[in-house]
Amino acid sequence: MLACGVVASAAFAPVSLTPRASAARASVQMETVSDLKGLATSLNPVVGFWDPLKLAEAEFWDNTNEETIGFLRHAEIKHGRVAMAAFVGYVLQSNGVHFPWAPYPGFDAAASAAMSPPEQWDALPYAGKLQILLTIGFLEWWSEIRVDGTPHYMKGGKPGYFPDFDTKPDLLPHWIGFNLYDPFKWSKGMSEETKATRLLAELNNGRLAQIGIIAFLSEQKVPGSVPFLKGVVAPYSGEVMGPLFGAGAPSIFS
């Protein structure tokens, strides 16, 4: 993930456990294949429900079909969000847009601007790559432990839900800053209808972003594989499946 805003609020007000538990139970709803078909029609009535691999009928790791659907729904939303950040980051970095400061000692802005986004990643110091991967690992951990009492997405919880950082600030090593989703509370008064519409838009945009970022990388590794991007993105000699190594990447250290 090229960018992840790690943000949270400092305020925390303890609440009674009973209302929270009741709210959590009320929000539990296991989705079925029928629900997926209805969702598919809402997302794209022309394509509709399309599942050639029959994943919606699977039962992963001895879980029920409903639990598996919860896993797949959450995975799609999460990967869509990452892809949207990656797609925007790729476009910006390809056009020389970067932070107005040196992200690490020895950074050469001119050399970096001449590189493609994968080459820029390869040229990052190893310690910097590990910091980014550890941050992603922390976000995964925080989303799985359900500190606010909401049900897990494989147990009827809302797919794509990410707990606020200010829910349990005592579990964090230090104050983070703002919540990951809606740090400025702009959606506080948003109607349920608007939220539902935006969730559908997020799914569609996430699917397009996944196609987009894979198209960029495919054309870079196999020139001509995506004719529309031929000559738009530069060939890449590194290894996209080896993100910690950066074989063939030029150095941007002065």
Coordinates of N, CA and C in Angstrom, one line a residue, residues 32-232:
T32 N -25.8 -14.2 2.6 CA -25.9 -15.4 1.8 C -25.7 -15.2 0.3
V33 N -25.7 -16.2 -0.5 CA -25.5 -16.1 -1.9 C -26.6 -15.2 -2.5
S34 N -27.8 -15.3 -2.0 CA -28.9 -14.5 -2.4 C -28.7 -13.0 -2.2
D35 N -28.0 -12.7 -1.0 CA -27.7 -11.3 -0.7 C -26.6 -10.8 -1.7
L36 N -25.7 -11.7 -2.1 CA -24.7 -11.3 -3.0 C -25.3 -11.0 -4.4
K37 N -26.3 -11.8 -4.8 CA -26.9 -11.6 -6.1 C -27.6 -10.3 -6.1
G38 N -28.3 -9.9 -5.0 CA -28.9 -8.6 -4.9 C -27.9 -7.5 -4.9
L39 N -26.8 -7.6 -4.2 CA -25.8 -6.6 -4.2 C -25.2 -6.4 -5.6
A40 N -25.0 -7.5 -6.3 CA -24.4 -7.5 -7.7 C -25.3 -6.7 -8.6
T41 N -26.6 -6.9 -8.5 CA -27.6 -6.1 -9.3 C -27.5 -4.7 -9.0
S42 N -27.4 -4.3 -7.7 CA -27.3 -2.9 -7.3 C -26.0 -2.3 -7.8
L43 N -24.9 -3.0 -7.9 CA -23.6 -2.5 -8.3 C -23.6 -2.3 -9.8
N44 N -24.1 -3.3 -10.5 CA -24.0 -3.2 -12.0 C -25.2 -4.1 -12.6
P45 N -26.3 -3.5 -12.8 CA -27.5 -4.3 -13.3 C -27.2 -4.9 -14.7
V46 N -26.2 -4.4 -15.4 CA -25.9 -5.0 -16.8 C -25.2 -6.3 -16.6
V47 N -24.1 -6.3 -15.8 CA -23.3 -7.5 -15.6 C -24.0 -8.5 -14.6
G48 N -24.6 -7.9 -13.5 CA -25.3 -8.8 -12.6 C -24.3 -9.6 -11.8
F49 N -24.8 -10.8 -11.3 CA -24.0 -11.7 -10.5 C -23.2 -12.6 -11.4
W50 N -21.9 -12.5 -11.2 CA -20.9 -13.3 -12.1 C -19.9 -13.9 -11.2
D51 N -19.9 -15.2 -11.0 CA -19.0 -15.9 -10.1 C -18.6 -17.2 -10.8
P52 N -17.7 -17.1 -11.8 CA -17.3 -18.3 -12.6 C -16.5 -19.3 -11.8
L53 N -15.9 -18.9 -10.7 CA -15.1 -19.8 -9.9 C -16.0 -20.4 -8.7
K54 N -17.2 -20.0 -8.6 CA -18.1 -20.5 -7.6 C -17.6 -20.2 -6.2
L55 N -16.9 -19.1 -6.0 CA -16.4 -18.8 -4.7 C -17.5 -18.5 -3.7
A56 N -18.6 -18.0 -4.1 CA -19.7 -17.6 -3.2 C -20.3 -18.9 -2.7
E57 N -20.0 -20.1 -3.2 CA -20.6 -21.3 -2.7 C -19.6 -22.1 -1.9
A58 N -18.4 -21.5 -1.7 CA -17.3 -22.2 -1.0 C -17.4 -22.2 0.5
E59 N -16.6 -23.0 1.1 CA -16.5 -23.1 2.6 C -15.1 -23.2 2.9
F60 N -14.4 -22.0 3.1 CA -13.0 -22.0 3.4 C -12.6 -22.4 4.8
W61 N -11.6 -23.2 4.9 CA -11.0 -23.6 6.2 C -12.0 -24.1 7.2
D62 N -12.9 -24.9 6.8 CA -13.9 -25.5 7.6 C -14.9 -24.5 8.2
N63 N -15.0 -23.3 7.6 CA -16.0 -22.4 8.0 C -17.3 -22.6 7.2
T64 N -18.4 -22.0 7.7 CA -19.6 -22.2 6.9 C -19.6 -21.3 5.7
N65 N -20.6 -21.5 4.8 CA -20.6 -20.7 3.6 C -20.9 -19.2 3.9
E66 N -21.7 -19.0 4.9 CA -22.0 -17.6 5.3 C -20.7 -16.9 5.8
E67 N -19.9 -17.6 6.6 CA -18.7 -17.1 7.1 C -17.7 -16.8 6.0
T68 N -17.6 -17.7 5.1 CA -16.7 -17.6 3.9 C -17.1 -16.4 3.1
I69 N -18.4 -16.1 2.9 CA -18.9 -15.0 2.2 C -18.5 -13.7 2.9
G70 N -18.6 -13.7 4.3 CA -18.1 -12.6 5.0 C -16.6 -12.3 4.8
F71 N -15.8 -13.4 4.8 CA -14.4 -13.2 4.5 C -14.1 -12.6 3.1
L72 N -14.8 -13.1 2.1 CA -14.6 -12.7 0.7 C -15.1 -11.2 0.6
R73 N -16.2 -10.9 1.2 CA -16.7 -9.5 1.1 C -15.7 -8.5 1.7
H74 N -15.2 -8.9 2.9 CA -14.3 -8.0 3.6 C -13.0 -7.9 2.8
A75 N -12.5 -9.0 2.3 CA -11.3 -9.0 1.5 C -11.4 -8.1 0.2
E76 N -12.6 -8.2 -0.4 CA -12.7 -7.4 -1.6 C -12.7 -5.9 -1.3
I77 N -13.4 -5.5 -0.3 CA -13.5 -4.1 0.1 C -12.1 -3.6 0.5
K78 N -11.4 -4.4 1.3 CA -10.0 -4.0 1.7 C -9.1 -3.9 0.6
H79 N -9.1 -4.9 -0.3 CA -8.2 -4.8 -1.5 C -8.6 -3.7 -2.4
G80 N -9.9 -3.4 -2.5 CA -10.3 -2.2 -3.3 C -9.8 -0.9 -2.8
R81 N -9.8 -0.8 -1.4 CA -9.3 0.5 -0.8 C -7.8 0.6 -1.1
V82 N -7.1 -0.5 -0.9 CA -5.6 -0.5 -1.1 C -5.3 -0.1 -2.6
A83 N -6.1 -0.7 -3.5 CA -5.9 -0.5 -4.9 C -6.2 1.0 -5.3
M84 N -7.2 1.6 -4.7 CA -7.5 3.0 -4.9 C -6.4 3.9 -4.5
A85 N -5.8 3.6 -3.3 CA -4.7 4.4 -2.8 C -3.5 4.1 -3.8
A86 N -3.3 2.9 -4.2 CA -2.1 2.6 -5.1 C -2.3 3.2 -6.4
F87 N -3.5 3.2 -7.0 CA -3.7 3.8 -8.3 C -3.5 5.3 -8.3
V88 N -4.0 6.0 -7.3 CA -3.8 7.4 -7.2 C -2.3 7.7 -6.9
G89 N -1.7 6.9 -6.1 CA -0.2 7.1 -5.8 C 0.6 6.9 -7.0
Y90 N 0.2 5.9 -7.8 CA 1.0 5.6 -9.1 C 0.9 6.8 -10.0
V91 N -0.3 7.3 -10.2 CA -0.5 8.4 -11.1 C 0.3 9.7 -10.7
L92 N 0.2 10.0 -9.4 CA 0.9 11.1 -8.9 C 2.4 11.0 -9.0
Q93 N 2.9 9.8 -8.6 CA 4.4 9.6 -8.6 C 4.9 9.6 -10.0
S94 N 4.1 9.1 -11.0 CA 4.5 9.0 -12.4 C 4.6 10.4 -12.9
N95 N 3.9 11.4 -12.3 CA 4.0 12.8 -12.8 C 4.9 13.7 -12.0
G96 N 5.7 13.1 -11.2 CA 6.7 13.8 -10.4 C 6.2 14.5 -9.2
V97 N 5.0 14.1 -8.7 CA 4.4 14.7 -7.5 C 5.0 14.0 -6.3
H98 N 5.5 14.7 -5.3 CA 6.1 14.1 -4.2 C 6.0 15.1 -3.0
F99 N 6.3 14.6 -1.8 CA 6.3 15.4 -0.6 C 7.3 16.6 -0.8
P100 N 7.1 17.7 -0.2 CA 8.0 18.9 -0.4 C 9.2 18.7 0.5
W101 N 9.4 17.6 1.1 CA 10.6 17.4 1.9 C 11.2 16.0 1.5
A102 N 12.5 15.8 2.0 CA 13.1 14.5 1.7 C 12.6 13.5 2.6
P103 N 12.0 12.4 2.1 CA 11.5 11.4 3.0 C 12.5 10.6 3.8
Y104 N 13.7 10.6 3.4 CA 14.8 10.0 4.1 C 16.1 10.6 3.7
P105 N 17.2 10.5 4.5 CA 18.5 11.1 4.2 C 19.1 10.6 2.9
G106 N 19.6 11.5 2.1 CA 20.2 11.2 0.8 C 19.3 11.1 -0.3
F107 N 18.0 11.4 -0.1 CA 17.0 11.4 -1.2 C 17.3 12.4 -2.3
D108 N 17.3 12.0 -3.5 CA 17.5 12.8 -4.7 C 16.2 13.0 -5.4
A109 N 15.6 14.2 -5.3 CA 14.3 14.4 -6.0 C 14.3 14.2 -7.5
A110 N 15.4 14.7 -8.1 CA 15.5 14.7 -9.5 C 15.7 13.2 -10.0
A111 N 16.5 12.4 -9.3 CA 16.6 11.0 -9.7 C 15.3 10.3 -9.5
S112 N 14.6 10.6 -8.4 CA 13.4 9.9 -8.1 C 12.3 10.2 -9.2
A113 N 12.3 11.5 -9.7 CA 11.3 11.9 -10.7 C 11.5 11.2 -12.0
A114 N 12.7 10.7 -12.2 CA 13.0 10.0 -13.5 C 12.6 8.5 -13.4
M115 N 12.2 8.0 -12.3 CA 11.9 6.6 -12.1 C 10.4 6.4 -12.2
S116 N 10.0 5.2 -12.5 CA 8.6 4.8 -12.4 C 8.3 4.4 -10.9
P117 N 7.0 4.4 -10.6 CA 6.7 4.1 -9.2 C 7.3 2.8 -8.6
P118 N 7.3 1.7 -9.4 CA 7.9 0.5 -8.8 C 9.4 0.7 -8.6
E119 N 10.1 1.5 -9.4 CA 11.5 1.7 -9.2 C 11.7 2.6 -8.0
Q120 N 10.8 3.5 -7.8 CA 10.9 4.4 -6.6 C 10.8 3.5 -5.3
W121 N 9.9 2.6 -5.4 CA 9.7 1.7 -4.2 C 11.0 0.9 -4.0
D122 N 11.6 0.3 -5.1 CA 12.8 -0.5 -5.0 C 13.9 0.3 -4.4
A123 N 14.0 1.6 -4.7 CA 15.1 2.5 -4.2 C 14.9 2.9 -2.8
L124 N 13.8 2.6 -2.2 CA 13.6 2.9 -0.7 C 14.6 2.2 0.1
P125 N 15.1 2.7 1.2 CA 15.9 2.0 2.1 C 15.2 0.8 2.7
Y126 N 15.9 -0.3 2.9 CA 15.2 -1.5 3.4 C 14.4 -1.3 4.7
A127 N 15.0 -0.4 5.6 CA 14.3 -0.1 6.9 C 13.0 0.6 6.6
G128 N 13.0 1.5 5.6 CA 11.8 2.2 5.2 C 10.7 1.3 4.8
K129 N 11.1 0.3 4.0 CA 10.1 -0.7 3.5 C 9.5 -1.5 4.7
L130 N 10.4 -1.8 5.6 CA 9.9 -2.6 6.8 C 8.9 -1.7 7.6
Q131 N 9.2 -0.5 7.7 CA 8.3 0.4 8.5 C 6.9 0.5 7.8
I132 N 6.9 0.5 6.5 CA 5.6 0.6 5.8 C 4.9 -0.7 6.0
L133 N 5.6 -1.9 5.9 CA 4.9 -3.2 6.0 C 4.5 -3.4 7.5
L134 N 5.2 -2.9 8.4 CA 4.8 -3.0 9.8 C 3.6 -2.2 10.1
T135 N 3.5 -1.0 9.5 CA 2.3 -0.2 9.6 C 1.1 -0.9 9.1
I136 N 1.2 -1.5 7.9 CA 0.1 -2.3 7.3 C -0.3 -3.4 8.3
G137 N 0.7 -4.1 8.9 CA 0.5 -5.2 9.8 C -0.3 -4.7 11.0
F138 N 0.1 -3.5 11.5 CA -0.6 -2.9 12.7 C -2.1 -2.7 12.3
L139 N -2.4 -2.1 11.1 CA -3.7 -1.9 10.7 C -4.5 -3.1 10.6
E140 N -3.9 -4.2 10.1 CA -4.6 -5.5 10.0 C -4.9 -6.0 11.4
W141 N -4.0 -5.9 12.4 CA -4.2 -6.4 13.7 C -5.3 -5.6 14.4
W142 N -5.3 -4.3 14.2 CA -6.3 -3.4 14.8 C -7.7 -3.7 14.3
S143 N -7.8 -4.0 13.0 CA -9.1 -4.3 12.4 C -9.7 -5.7 12.8
E144 N -8.8 -6.6 13.2 CA -9.2 -8.0 13.5 C -9.6 -8.1 15.0
I145 N -9.0 -7.4 15.9 CA -9.2 -7.6 17.3 C -10.6 -7.1 17.8
R146 N -11.2 -6.2 17.0 CA -12.6 -5.7 17.3 C -12.6 -5.1 18.7
V147 N -11.9 -4.1 19.0 CA -11.8 -3.5 20.3 C -13.1 -2.8 20.8
D148 N -13.9 -2.5 19.8 CA -15.2 -1.8 20.2 C -16.3 -2.7 20.4
G149 N -16.1 -4.0 20.4 CA -17.2 -4.9 20.6 C -18.0 -5.3 19.4
T150 N -17.8 -4.7 18.3 CA -18.5 -5.1 17.1 C -18.2 -6.5 16.6
P151 N -19.1 -7.2 16.0 CA -18.9 -8.6 15.6 C -17.9 -8.6 14.4
H152 N -17.1 -9.7 14.4 CA -16.2 -9.9 13.3 C -16.9 -10.1 12.0
Y153 N -16.3 -9.7 10.9 CA -17.0 -9.8 9.6 C -17.3 -11.2 9.2
M154 N -16.7 -12.2 9.8 CA -17.0 -13.6 9.5 C -18.0 -14.1 10.5
K155 N -18.5 -13.3 11.4 CA -19.5 -13.7 12.4 C -20.7 -12.7 12.3
G156 N -20.9 -12.2 11.1 CA -22.1 -11.3 11.0 C -21.9 -9.9 11.1
G157 N -20.6 -9.5 11.3 CA -20.3 -8.1 11.3 C -20.3 -7.4 9.9
K158 N -20.1 -6.1 9.9 CA -20.2 -5.4 8.6 C -18.9 -5.5 7.9
P159 N -18.9 -6.1 6.6 CA -17.7 -6.2 5.9 C -17.1 -4.8 5.6
G160 N -15.7 -4.7 5.7 CA -15.1 -3.4 5.4 C -15.0 -2.5 6.6
Y161 N -15.6 -2.9 7.8 CA -15.6 -2.0 8.9 C -14.2 -1.9 9.5
F162 N -13.8 -0.7 9.9 CA -12.5 -0.5 10.6 C -12.7 0.3 11.9
P163 N -12.4 -0.3 13.0 CA -12.6 0.4 14.3 C -11.8 1.7 14.4
D164 N -12.4 2.6 15.1 CA -11.7 3.9 15.3 C -10.6 3.7 16.3
F165 N -9.6 4.5 16.2 CA -8.4 4.4 17.1 C -8.7 4.9 18.5
D166 N -9.7 5.8 18.6 CA -10.0 6.4 19.9 C -10.9 5.5 20.7
T167 N -11.3 4.3 20.2 CA -12.2 3.4 20.9 C -11.4 2.8 22.2
K168 N -10.2 2.4 22.0 CA -9.4 1.9 23.1 C -8.0 2.5 23.0
P169 N -7.8 3.7 23.3 CA -6.5 4.4 23.1 C -5.4 3.8 24.1
D170 N -5.9 3.1 25.2 CA -4.9 2.5 26.1 C -4.2 1.3 25.5
L171 N -4.7 0.7 24.4 CA -4.0 -0.4 23.7 C -2.9 0.1 22.8
L172 N -2.9 1.4 22.5 CA -1.9 1.9 21.6 C -0.7 2.5 22.3
P173 N 0.5 2.3 21.7 CA 1.7 2.8 22.4 C 1.8 4.3 22.5
H174 N 1.0 5.1 21.7 CA 1.0 6.5 21.8 C -0.2 7.0 21.0
W175 N -0.5 8.3 21.2 CA -1.6 8.9 20.5 C -1.3 9.0 19.0
I176 N -2.3 8.6 18.2 CA -2.1 8.5 16.7 C -2.4 9.8 16.0
G177 N -3.5 10.4 16.4 CA -3.8 11.7 15.7 C -5.3 11.8 15.3
F178 N -5.7 11.0 14.3 CA -7.1 11.0 13.8 C -7.5 9.6 13.5
N179 N -8.8 9.4 13.4 CA -9.3 8.1 13.0 C -9.0 7.8 11.5
L180 N -8.8 6.6 11.1 CA -8.5 6.2 9.7 C -9.6 6.6 8.8
Y181 N -10.9 6.3 9.2 CA -12.0 6.7 8.4 C -12.7 8.0 9.0
D182 N -12.9 8.9 8.1 CA -13.6 10.2 8.5 C -12.9 10.8 9.7
P183 N -11.7 11.2 9.6 CA -11.0 11.8 10.7 C -11.6 13.1 11.2
F184 N -12.3 13.9 10.3 CA -12.8 15.1 10.7 C -14.4 15.1 11.0
K185 N -14.9 13.9 11.0 CA -16.3 13.6 11.4 C -17.3 14.3 10.4
W186 N -16.9 14.3 9.2 CA -17.8 14.9 8.2 C -19.0 14.1 7.9
S187 N -19.0 12.8 8.1 CA -20.1 11.9 7.8 C -21.0 11.7 9.0
K188 N -20.8 12.5 10.1 CA -21.5 12.2 11.3 C -23.0 12.3 11.1
G189 N -23.5 13.2 10.4 CA -25.0 13.4 10.2 C -25.5 12.8 8.9
M190 N -24.7 12.0 8.2 CA -25.0 11.4 6.9 C -26.2 10.4 7.1
S191 N -27.1 10.4 6.2 CA -28.3 9.5 6.3 C -27.9 8.1 5.9
E192 N -28.7 7.1 6.3 CA -28.3 5.7 5.9 C -28.4 5.5 4.4
E193 N -29.3 6.2 3.8 CA -29.5 6.1 2.3 C -28.2 6.5 1.6
T194 N -27.7 7.7 2.1 CA -26.4 8.2 1.5 C -25.3 7.3 1.7
K195 N -25.2 6.7 3.0 CA -24.1 5.8 3.3 C -24.2 4.6 2.4
A196 N -25.4 4.1 2.2 CA -25.6 2.9 1.3 C -25.1 3.1 -0.1
T197 N -25.5 4.3 -0.6 CA -25.1 4.7 -2.0 C -23.5 4.8 -2.1
R198 N -22.9 5.4 -1.1 CA -21.5 5.6 -1.1 C -20.7 4.2 -1.0
L199 N -21.4 3.3 -0.2 CA -20.7 2.0 -0.1 C -20.7 1.3 -1.5
L200 N -21.8 1.4 -2.2 CA -21.9 0.8 -3.6 C -20.8 1.5 -4.5
A201 N -20.7 2.8 -4.4 CA -19.7 3.5 -5.2 C -18.3 3.1 -4.8
E202 N -18.0 2.8 -3.5 CA -16.7 2.4 -3.0 C -16.4 1.0 -3.6
L203 N -17.3 0.1 -3.7 CA -17.1 -1.2 -4.2 C -16.8 -1.1 -5.7
N204 N -17.5 -0.3 -6.5 CA -17.3 -0.2 -7.9 C -16.0 0.5 -8.2
N205 N -15.7 1.5 -7.4 CA -14.4 2.2 -7.6 C -13.2 1.3 -7.2
G206 N -13.4 0.5 -6.2 CA -12.3 -0.4 -5.8 C -12.1 -1.5 -6.8
R207 N -13.1 -2.0 -7.4 CA -12.9 -3.0 -8.5 C -12.2 -2.4 -9.7
L208 N -12.6 -1.2 -10.1 CA -11.9 -0.5 -11.2 C -10.4 -0.2 -10.8
A209 N -10.2 0.2 -9.6 CA -8.8 0.5 -9.2 C -7.9 -0.7 -9.2
Q210 N -8.5 -1.9 -8.8 CA -7.7 -3.1 -8.9 C -7.3 -3.5 -10.3
I211 N -8.3 -3.3 -11.2 CA -8.0 -3.5 -12.6 C -6.9 -2.5 -13.1
G212 N -7.1 -1.3 -12.7 CA -6.2 -0.2 -13.1 C -4.7 -0.4 -12.7
I213 N -4.5 -0.7 -11.4 CA -3.2 -0.9 -10.9 C -2.5 -2.1 -11.5
I214 N -3.3 -3.2 -11.6 CA -2.7 -4.4 -12.3 C -2.4 -4.1 -13.7
A215 N -3.2 -3.3 -14.4 CA -2.9 -3.0 -15.8 C -1.6 -2.2 -15.9
F216 N -1.4 -1.3 -15.0 CA -0.1 -0.5 -15.0 C 1.1 -1.5 -14.9
L217 N 1.0 -2.3 -13.8 CA 2.2 -3.2 -13.6 C 2.3 -4.3 -14.7
S218 N 1.2 -4.8 -15.2 CA 1.3 -5.7 -16.3 C 2.0 -5.2 -17.5
E219 N 1.6 -3.9 -17.9 CA 2.2 -3.3 -19.1 C 3.7 -3.0 -18.8
Q220 N 4.1 -2.7 -17.6 CA 5.5 -2.4 -17.3 C 6.3 -3.7 -17.4
K221 N 5.8 -4.8 -16.9 CA 6.5 -6.1 -16.9 C 6.5 -6.7 -18.3
V222 N 5.4 -6.6 -19.0 CA 5.2 -7.3 -20.3 C 4.7 -6.2 -21.2
P223 N 5.6 -5.4 -21.8 CA 5.2 -4.3 -22.7 C 4.3 -4.9 -23.9
G224 N 3.2 -4.2 -24.0 CA 2.2 -4.6 -25.1 C 1.1 -5.5 -24.6
S225 N 1.2 -5.9 -23.3 CA 0.2 -6.7 -22.7 C -1.1 -5.9 -22.5
V226 N -1.0 -4.6 -22.3 CA -2.2 -3.8 -22.2 C -2.0 -2.7 -23.2
P227 N -2.5 -3.0 -24.4 CA -2.3 -2.0 -25.6 C -2.7 -0.6 -25.3
F228 N -3.7 -0.4 -24.5 CA -4.1 1.0 -24.2 C -3.0 1.8 -23.5
L229 N -2.2 1.1 -22.7 CA -1.1 1.7 -22.0 C 0.3 1.7 -22.6
K230 N 0.3 1.1 -23.9 CA 1.6 1.0 -24.6 C 2.2 2.4 -24.8
G231 N 3.4 2.6 -24.3 CA 4.1 3.9 -24.4 C 3.7 4.9 -23.4
V232 N 2.7 4.5 -22.5 CA 2.3 5.4 -21.5 C 3.1 5.2 -20.2

